[in-house]
Tab-separated table of C-alpha atoms in Angstrom:
chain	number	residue	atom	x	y	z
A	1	UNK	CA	7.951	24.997	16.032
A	2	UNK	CA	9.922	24.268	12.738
A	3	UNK	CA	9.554	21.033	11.128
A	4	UNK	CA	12.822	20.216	11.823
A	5	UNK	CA	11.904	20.911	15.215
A	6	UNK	CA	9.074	19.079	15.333
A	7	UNK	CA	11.014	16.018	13.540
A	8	UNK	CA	13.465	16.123	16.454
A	9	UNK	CA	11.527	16.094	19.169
A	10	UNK	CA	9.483	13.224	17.917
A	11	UNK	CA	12.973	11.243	17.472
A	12	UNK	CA	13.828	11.993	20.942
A	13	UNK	CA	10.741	11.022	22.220
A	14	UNK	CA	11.265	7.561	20.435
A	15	UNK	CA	14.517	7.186	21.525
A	16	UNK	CA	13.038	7.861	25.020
A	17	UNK	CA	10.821	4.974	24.821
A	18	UNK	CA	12.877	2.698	23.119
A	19	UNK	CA	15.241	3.409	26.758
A	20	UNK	CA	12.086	2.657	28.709
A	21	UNK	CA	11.894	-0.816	31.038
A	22	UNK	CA	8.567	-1.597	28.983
A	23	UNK	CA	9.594	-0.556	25.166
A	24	UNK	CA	7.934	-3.909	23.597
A	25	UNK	CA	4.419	-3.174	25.208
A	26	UNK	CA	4.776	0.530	24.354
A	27	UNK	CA	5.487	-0.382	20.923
A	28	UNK	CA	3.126	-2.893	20.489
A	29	UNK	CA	-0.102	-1.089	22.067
A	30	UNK	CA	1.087	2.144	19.324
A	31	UNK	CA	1.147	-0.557	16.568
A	32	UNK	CA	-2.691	-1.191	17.848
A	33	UNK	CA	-3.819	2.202	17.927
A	34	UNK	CA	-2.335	3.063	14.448
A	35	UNK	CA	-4.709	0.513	13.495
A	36	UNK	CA	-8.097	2.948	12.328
A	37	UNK	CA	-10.203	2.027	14.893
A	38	UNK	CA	-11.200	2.349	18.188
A	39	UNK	CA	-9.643	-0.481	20.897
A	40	UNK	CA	-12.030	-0.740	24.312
A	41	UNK	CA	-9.715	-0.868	27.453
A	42	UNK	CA	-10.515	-4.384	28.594
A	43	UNK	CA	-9.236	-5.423	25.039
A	44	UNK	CA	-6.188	-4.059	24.668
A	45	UNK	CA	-5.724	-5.100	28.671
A	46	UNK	CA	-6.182	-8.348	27.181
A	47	UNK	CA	-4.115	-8.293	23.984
A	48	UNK	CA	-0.928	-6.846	26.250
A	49	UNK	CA	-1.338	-9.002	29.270
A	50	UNK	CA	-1.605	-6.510	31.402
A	51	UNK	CA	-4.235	-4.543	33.492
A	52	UNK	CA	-6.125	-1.783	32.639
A	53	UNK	CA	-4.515	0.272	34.685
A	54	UNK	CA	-1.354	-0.493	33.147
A	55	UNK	CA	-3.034	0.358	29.925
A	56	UNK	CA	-3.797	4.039	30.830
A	57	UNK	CA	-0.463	4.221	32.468
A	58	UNK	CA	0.514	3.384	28.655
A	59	UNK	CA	-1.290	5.566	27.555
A	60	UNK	CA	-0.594	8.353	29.248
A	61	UNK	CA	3.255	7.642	28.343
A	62	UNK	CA	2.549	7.742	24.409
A	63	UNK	CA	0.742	10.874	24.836
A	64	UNK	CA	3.614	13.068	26.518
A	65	UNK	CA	5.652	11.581	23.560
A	66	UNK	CA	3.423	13.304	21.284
A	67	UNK	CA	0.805	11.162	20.077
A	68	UNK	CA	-2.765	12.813	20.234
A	69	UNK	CA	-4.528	9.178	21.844
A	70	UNK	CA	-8.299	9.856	22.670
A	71	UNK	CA	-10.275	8.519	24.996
A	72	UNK	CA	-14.307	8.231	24.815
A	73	UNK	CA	-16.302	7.228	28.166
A	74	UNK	CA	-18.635	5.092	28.469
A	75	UNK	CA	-19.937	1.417	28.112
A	76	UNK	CA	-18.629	1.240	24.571
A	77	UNK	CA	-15.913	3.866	24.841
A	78	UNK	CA	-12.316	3.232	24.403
A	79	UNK	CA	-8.718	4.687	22.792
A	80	UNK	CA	-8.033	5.255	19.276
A	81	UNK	CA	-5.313	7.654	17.775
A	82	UNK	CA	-6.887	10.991	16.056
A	83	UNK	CA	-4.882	12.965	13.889
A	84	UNK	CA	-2.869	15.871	15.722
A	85	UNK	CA	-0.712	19.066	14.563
A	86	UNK	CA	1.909	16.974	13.266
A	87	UNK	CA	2.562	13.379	12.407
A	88	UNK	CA	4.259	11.331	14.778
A	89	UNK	CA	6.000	8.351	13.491
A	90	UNK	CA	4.470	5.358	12.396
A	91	UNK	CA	5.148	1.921	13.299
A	92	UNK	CA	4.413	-1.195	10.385
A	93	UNK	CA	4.623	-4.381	10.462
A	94	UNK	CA	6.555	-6.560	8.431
A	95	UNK	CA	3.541	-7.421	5.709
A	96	UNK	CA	2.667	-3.398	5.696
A	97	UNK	CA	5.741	-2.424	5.098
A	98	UNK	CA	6.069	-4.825	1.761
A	99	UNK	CA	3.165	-3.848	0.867
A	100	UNK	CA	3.917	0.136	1.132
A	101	UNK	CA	7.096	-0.289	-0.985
A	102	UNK	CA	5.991	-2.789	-3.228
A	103	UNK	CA	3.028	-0.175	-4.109
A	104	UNK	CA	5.167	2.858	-4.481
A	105	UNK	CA	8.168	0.993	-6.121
A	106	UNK	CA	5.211	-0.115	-9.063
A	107	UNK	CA	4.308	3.852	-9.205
A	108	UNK	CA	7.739	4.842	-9.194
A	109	UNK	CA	8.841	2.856	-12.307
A	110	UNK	CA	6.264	4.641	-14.504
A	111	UNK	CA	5.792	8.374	-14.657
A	112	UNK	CA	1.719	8.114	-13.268
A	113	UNK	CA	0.223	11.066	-12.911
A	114	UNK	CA	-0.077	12.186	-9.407
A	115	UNK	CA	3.508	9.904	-7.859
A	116	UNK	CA	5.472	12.586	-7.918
A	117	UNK	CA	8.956	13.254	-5.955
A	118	UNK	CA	7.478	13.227	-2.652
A	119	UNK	CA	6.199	9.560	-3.259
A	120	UNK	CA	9.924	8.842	-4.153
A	121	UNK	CA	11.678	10.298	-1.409
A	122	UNK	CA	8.528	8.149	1.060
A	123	UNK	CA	10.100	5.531	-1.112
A	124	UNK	CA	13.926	6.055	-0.643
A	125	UNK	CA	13.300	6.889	2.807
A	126	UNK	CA	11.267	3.340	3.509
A	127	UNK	CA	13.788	1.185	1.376
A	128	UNK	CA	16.482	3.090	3.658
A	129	UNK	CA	15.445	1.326	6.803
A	130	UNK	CA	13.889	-2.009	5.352
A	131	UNK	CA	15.588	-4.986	6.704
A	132	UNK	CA	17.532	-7.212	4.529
A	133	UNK	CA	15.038	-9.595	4.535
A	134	UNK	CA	12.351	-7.044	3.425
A	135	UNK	CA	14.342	-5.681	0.922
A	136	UNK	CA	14.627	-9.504	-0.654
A	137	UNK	CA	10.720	-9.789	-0.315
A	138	UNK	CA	9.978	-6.179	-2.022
A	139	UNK	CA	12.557	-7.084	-4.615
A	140	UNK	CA	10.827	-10.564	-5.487
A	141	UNK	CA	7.397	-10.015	-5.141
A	142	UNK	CA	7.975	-7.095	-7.448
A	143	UNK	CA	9.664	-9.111	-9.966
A	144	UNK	CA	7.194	-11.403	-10.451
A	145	UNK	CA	4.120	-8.906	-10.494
A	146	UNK	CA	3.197	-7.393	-14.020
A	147	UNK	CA	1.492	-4.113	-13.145
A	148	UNK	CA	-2.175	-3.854	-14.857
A	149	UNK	CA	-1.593	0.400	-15.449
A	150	UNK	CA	1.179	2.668	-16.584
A	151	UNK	CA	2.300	5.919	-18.213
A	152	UNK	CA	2.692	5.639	-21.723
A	153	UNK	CA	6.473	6.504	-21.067
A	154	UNK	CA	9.639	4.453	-20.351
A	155	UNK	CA	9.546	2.420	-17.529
A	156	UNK	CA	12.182	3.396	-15.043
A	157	UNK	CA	14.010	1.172	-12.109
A	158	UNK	CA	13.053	2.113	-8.704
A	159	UNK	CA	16.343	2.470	-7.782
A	160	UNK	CA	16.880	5.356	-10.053
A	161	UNK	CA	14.370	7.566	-8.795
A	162	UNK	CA	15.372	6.569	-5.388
A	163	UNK	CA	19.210	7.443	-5.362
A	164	UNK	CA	18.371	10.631	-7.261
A	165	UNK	CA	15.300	11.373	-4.784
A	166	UNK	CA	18.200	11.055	-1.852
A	167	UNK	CA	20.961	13.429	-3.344
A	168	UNK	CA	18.152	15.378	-4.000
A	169	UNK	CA	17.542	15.876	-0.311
A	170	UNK	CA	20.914	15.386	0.811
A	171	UNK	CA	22.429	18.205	-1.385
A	172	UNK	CA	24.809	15.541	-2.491
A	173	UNK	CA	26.784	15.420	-6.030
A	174	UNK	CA	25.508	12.536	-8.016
A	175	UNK	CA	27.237	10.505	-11.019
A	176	UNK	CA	25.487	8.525	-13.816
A	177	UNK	CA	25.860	7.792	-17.492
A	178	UNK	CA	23.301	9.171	-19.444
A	179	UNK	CA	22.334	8.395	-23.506
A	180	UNK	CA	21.216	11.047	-25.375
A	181	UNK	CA	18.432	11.510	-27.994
A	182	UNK	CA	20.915	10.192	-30.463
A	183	UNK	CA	22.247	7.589	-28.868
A	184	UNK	CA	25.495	9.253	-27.492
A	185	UNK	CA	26.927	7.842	-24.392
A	186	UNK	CA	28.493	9.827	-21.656
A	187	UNK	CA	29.453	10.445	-18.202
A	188	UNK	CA	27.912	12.960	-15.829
A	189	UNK	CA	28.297	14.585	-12.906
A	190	UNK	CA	25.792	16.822	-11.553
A	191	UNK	CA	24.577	18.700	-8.564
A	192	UNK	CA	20.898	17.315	-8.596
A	193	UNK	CA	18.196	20.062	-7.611
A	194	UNK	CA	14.705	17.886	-8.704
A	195	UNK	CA	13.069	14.873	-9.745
A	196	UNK	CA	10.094	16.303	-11.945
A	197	UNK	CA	7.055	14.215	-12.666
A	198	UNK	CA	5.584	15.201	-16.116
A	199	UNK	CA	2.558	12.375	-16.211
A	200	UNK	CA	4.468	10.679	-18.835
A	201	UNK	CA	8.201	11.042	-17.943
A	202	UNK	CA	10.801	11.611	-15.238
A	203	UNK	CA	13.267	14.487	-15.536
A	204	UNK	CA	16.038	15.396	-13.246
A	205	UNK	CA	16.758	19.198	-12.999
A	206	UNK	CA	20.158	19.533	-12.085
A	207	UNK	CA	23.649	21.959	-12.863
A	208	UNK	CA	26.240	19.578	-14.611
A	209	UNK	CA	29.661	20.390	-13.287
A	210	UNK	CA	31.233	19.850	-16.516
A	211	UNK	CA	29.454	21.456	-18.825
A	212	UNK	CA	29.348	24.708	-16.072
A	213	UNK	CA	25.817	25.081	-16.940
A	214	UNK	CA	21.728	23.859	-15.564
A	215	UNK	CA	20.508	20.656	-17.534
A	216	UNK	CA	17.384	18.296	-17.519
A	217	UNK	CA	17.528	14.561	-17.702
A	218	UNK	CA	15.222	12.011	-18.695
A	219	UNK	CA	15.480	9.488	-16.326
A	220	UNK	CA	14.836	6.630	-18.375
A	221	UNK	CA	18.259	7.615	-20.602
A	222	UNK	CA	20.147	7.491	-16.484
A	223	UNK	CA	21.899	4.105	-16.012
A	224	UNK	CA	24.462	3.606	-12.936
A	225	UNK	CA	23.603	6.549	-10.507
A	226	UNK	CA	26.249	7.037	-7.765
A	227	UNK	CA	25.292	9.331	-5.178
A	228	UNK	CA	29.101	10.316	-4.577
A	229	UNK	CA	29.097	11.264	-1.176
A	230	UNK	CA	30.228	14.665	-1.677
A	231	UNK	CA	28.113	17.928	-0.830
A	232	UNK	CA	27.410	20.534	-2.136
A	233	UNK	CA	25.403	24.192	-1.309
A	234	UNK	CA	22.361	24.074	-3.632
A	235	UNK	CA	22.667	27.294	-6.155
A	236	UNK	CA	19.795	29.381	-7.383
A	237	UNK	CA	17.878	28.124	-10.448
A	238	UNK	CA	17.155	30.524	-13.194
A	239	UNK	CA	13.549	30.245	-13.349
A	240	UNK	CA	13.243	29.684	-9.380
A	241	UNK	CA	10.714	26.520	-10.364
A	242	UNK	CA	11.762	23.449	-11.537
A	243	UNK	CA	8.644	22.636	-13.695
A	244	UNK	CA	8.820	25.851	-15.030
A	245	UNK	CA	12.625	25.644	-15.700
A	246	UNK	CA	11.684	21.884	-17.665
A	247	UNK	CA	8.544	23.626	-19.432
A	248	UNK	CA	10.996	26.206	-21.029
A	249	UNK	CA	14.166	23.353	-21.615
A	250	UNK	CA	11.630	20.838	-23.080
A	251	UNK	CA	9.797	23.601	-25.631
A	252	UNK	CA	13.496	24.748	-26.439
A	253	UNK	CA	14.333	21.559	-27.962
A	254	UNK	CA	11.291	20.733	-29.933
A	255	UNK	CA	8.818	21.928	-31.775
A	256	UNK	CA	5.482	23.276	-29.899
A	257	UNK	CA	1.738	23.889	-30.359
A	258	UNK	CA	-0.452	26.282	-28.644
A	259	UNK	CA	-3.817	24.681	-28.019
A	260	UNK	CA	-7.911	26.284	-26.778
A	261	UNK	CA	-9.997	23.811	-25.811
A	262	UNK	CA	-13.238	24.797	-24.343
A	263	UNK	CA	-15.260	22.171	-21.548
A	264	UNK	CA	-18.530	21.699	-20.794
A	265	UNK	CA	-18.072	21.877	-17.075
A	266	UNK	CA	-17.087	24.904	-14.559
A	267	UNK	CA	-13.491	25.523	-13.857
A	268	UNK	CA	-13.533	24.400	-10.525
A	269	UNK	CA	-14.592	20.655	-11.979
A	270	UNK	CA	-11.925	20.499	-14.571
A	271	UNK	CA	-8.807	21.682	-12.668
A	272	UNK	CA	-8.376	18.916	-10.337
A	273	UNK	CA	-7.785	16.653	-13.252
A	274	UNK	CA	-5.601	18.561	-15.354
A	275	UNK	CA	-2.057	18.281	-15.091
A	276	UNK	CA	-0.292	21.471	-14.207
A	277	UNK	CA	1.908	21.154	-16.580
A	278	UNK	CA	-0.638	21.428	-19.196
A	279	UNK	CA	-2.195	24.730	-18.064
A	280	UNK	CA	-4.876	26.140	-16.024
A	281	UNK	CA	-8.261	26.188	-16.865
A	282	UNK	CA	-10.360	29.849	-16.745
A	283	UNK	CA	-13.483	30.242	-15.877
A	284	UNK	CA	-16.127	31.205	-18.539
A	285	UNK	CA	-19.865	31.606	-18.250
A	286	UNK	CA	-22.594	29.331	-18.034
A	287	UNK	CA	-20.746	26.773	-16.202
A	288	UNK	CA	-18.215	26.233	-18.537
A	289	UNK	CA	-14.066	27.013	-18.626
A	290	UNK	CA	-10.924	27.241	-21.186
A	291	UNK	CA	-7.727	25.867	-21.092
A	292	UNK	CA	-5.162	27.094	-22.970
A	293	UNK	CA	-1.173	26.308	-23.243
A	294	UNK	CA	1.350	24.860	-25.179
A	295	UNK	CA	3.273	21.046	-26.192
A	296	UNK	CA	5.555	19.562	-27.848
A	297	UNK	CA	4.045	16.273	-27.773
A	298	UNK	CA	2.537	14.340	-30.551
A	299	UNK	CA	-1.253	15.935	-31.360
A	300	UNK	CA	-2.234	12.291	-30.900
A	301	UNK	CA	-0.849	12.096	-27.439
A	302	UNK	CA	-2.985	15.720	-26.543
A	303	UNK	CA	-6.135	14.391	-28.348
A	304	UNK	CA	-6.142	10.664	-25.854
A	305	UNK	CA	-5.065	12.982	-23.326
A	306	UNK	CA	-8.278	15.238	-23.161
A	307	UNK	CA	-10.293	12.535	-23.600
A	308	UNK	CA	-9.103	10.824	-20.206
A	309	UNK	CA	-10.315	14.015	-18.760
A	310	UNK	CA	-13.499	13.029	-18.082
A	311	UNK	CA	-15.940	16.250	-19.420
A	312	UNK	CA	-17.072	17.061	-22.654
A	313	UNK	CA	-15.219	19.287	-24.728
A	314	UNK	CA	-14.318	21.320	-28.091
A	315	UNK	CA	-11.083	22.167	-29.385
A	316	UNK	CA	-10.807	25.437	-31.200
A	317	UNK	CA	-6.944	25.482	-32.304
A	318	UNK	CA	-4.954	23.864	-33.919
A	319	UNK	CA	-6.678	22.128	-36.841
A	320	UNK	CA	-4.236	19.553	-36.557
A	321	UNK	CA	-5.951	18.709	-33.019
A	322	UNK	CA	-9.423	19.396	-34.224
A	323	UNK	CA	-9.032	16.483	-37.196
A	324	UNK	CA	-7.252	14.236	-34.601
A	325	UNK	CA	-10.193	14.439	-32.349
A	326	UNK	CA	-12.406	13.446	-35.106
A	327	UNK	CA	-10.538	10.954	-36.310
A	328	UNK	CA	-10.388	9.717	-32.554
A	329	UNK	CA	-13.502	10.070	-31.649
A	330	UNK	CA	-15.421	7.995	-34.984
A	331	UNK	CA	-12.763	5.510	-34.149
A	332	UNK	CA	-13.723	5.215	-31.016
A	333	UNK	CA	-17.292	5.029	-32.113
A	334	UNK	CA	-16.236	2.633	-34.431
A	335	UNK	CA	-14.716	0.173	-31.782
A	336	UNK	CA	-18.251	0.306	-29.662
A	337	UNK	CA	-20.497	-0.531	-32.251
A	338	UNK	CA	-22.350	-4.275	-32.483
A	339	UNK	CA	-19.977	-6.646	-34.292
A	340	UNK	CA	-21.968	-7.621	-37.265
């Protein structure tokens, strides 16, 4: 089955038990079992006010909805909800909910490696169906919380990223007003195609109608997005990747630097920490790898960058990165030593 099969089926099998004579039990023992753990029958009997038998009745229900519920026999056997071929939807309450936006609102606003678009659209899609009175709470307790980690970019408002994230989706034309590198102020209006996380920054890959020709936006330069209400059919992007597309926009506009650095630590190690953006590491021998690529970003930025990494390494090109990680690293040295 398609996903959007899948999706549908699920959201008739809600509707289905929201029409039931019992939806406030049925809702309440799913809000139990999405809890990770496993509920005997005699307690959940007891925390529903109802029988047992009632309870598999219940239970029985949920599962021709869709939800893989499993049962263990035995003295200390009981129900708890396993993961199945697809994900059913989830039910929160109203202090998990807060919590789940407040979280991915603070990730949002700064371009952390690893919340990328699909944290976003979770995001726009939670915000979506908050209640007022959620919304209020996210908004405040958000406000009044300084966040202890960031990217070293420009912060960004939530709401940015989450009206682009939904034109995105929606294939829906989107207005903003955007200031350039130099300051210049103007008006856009753009087909949006993708919200690209670079670990530092936000860009929005998207054609702009007036200028009849693909662009990339930093979304820190976006004030006043309007998601216009008019679609669009999405049209093919030269590269076929969006990262790919931004990799070749961003090195087009600046000056770039082809780096080799060489770890102490097998490919397989290394990867899962590097940013794709900044290449691919390759295998060498003795337990050891390369990685190789190009940036425009200051040699500074690379050097701190590398570091955070985690492994040992060497840098064999350019100079101007091998005397920045000197420099860095008797600094560093420097800054550990006993005060005197």
């Amino acid at each position: 089955m398609s996903a959007l099969g899948q999706f549908t089926s699920y959201l008739c099998g809600i509707l289905e038990l929201m029409t039931t004579d019992t939806p406030a039990r049925l809702l309440q023992l799913l809000s139990l079992l999405q809890t990770p753990r496993e509920w005997p029958g005699g307690e959940l009997s007891d925390r529903l006010g109802v029988s047992r038998r009632t309870v598999r009745r219940d239970i029985d229900r949920l599962r021709e909805l869709g939800y893989p519920v499993q049962a263990t026999m035995g003295a200390d056997g009981g129900y708890r909800l396993v993961a199945g071929k697809a994900m059913p939807p989830l039910l929160l309450d109203d202090e998990e909910a807060v919590a789940i936006a407040v979280g991915l609102r603070a990730g949002a606003g700064h371009a952390v490696e690893g919340v990328e678009e699909a944290s976003v659209r979770a995001l726009a899609k939670l915000e979506q169906v908050l209640p007022s009175r959620l919304r209020h709470r996210v908004s405040t307790l958000q406000a009044a919380t300084t966040p202890l980690t960031s990217g070293d970019g420009a912060s960004i408002a939530p709401e940015t990223l989450t009206v682009m994230a939904s034109t995105v989706a929606g294939r829906e034309r989107l207005r903003f007003a955007y200031r350039a590198k130099d300051g210049a102020d103007s008006r856009r209006v753009v087909e949006p195609y993708r919200l690209v996380s670079t670990g530092r920054r936000w860009y929005l890959v998207a054609y702009d109608l007036d200028r009849d020709d693909w662009r990339t936006f930093r979304v820190d330069r976006v004030s006043d997005p309007f998601a216009t209400g008019a679609r669009f059919a999405p049209r093919e992007l030269p590269t076929g990747d969006a990262a790919e597309y931004l990799r070749r926009s961003i090195s087009g506009r600046q000056e770039t630097y082809a780096f080799t650095v060489t770890f102490d630590a097998p490919a397989e190690v290394v990867a899962p920490r590097v940013p794709q953006w900044l290449g691919v590491p390759e295998p060498l021998v003795e337990g050891r790898c390369r990685l190789r690529g190009s940036v425009g970003d200051p040699v500074e930025w690379l050097a701190v960058r590398l570091a955070m990494l985690g492994h040992d390494f060497s840098v064999q090109e350019p100079q101007e990165l091998v005397r920045c990680v000197r420099e860095l690293g008797a600094r560093l040295v420097g800054a550990g030593s006993d005060p005197d």
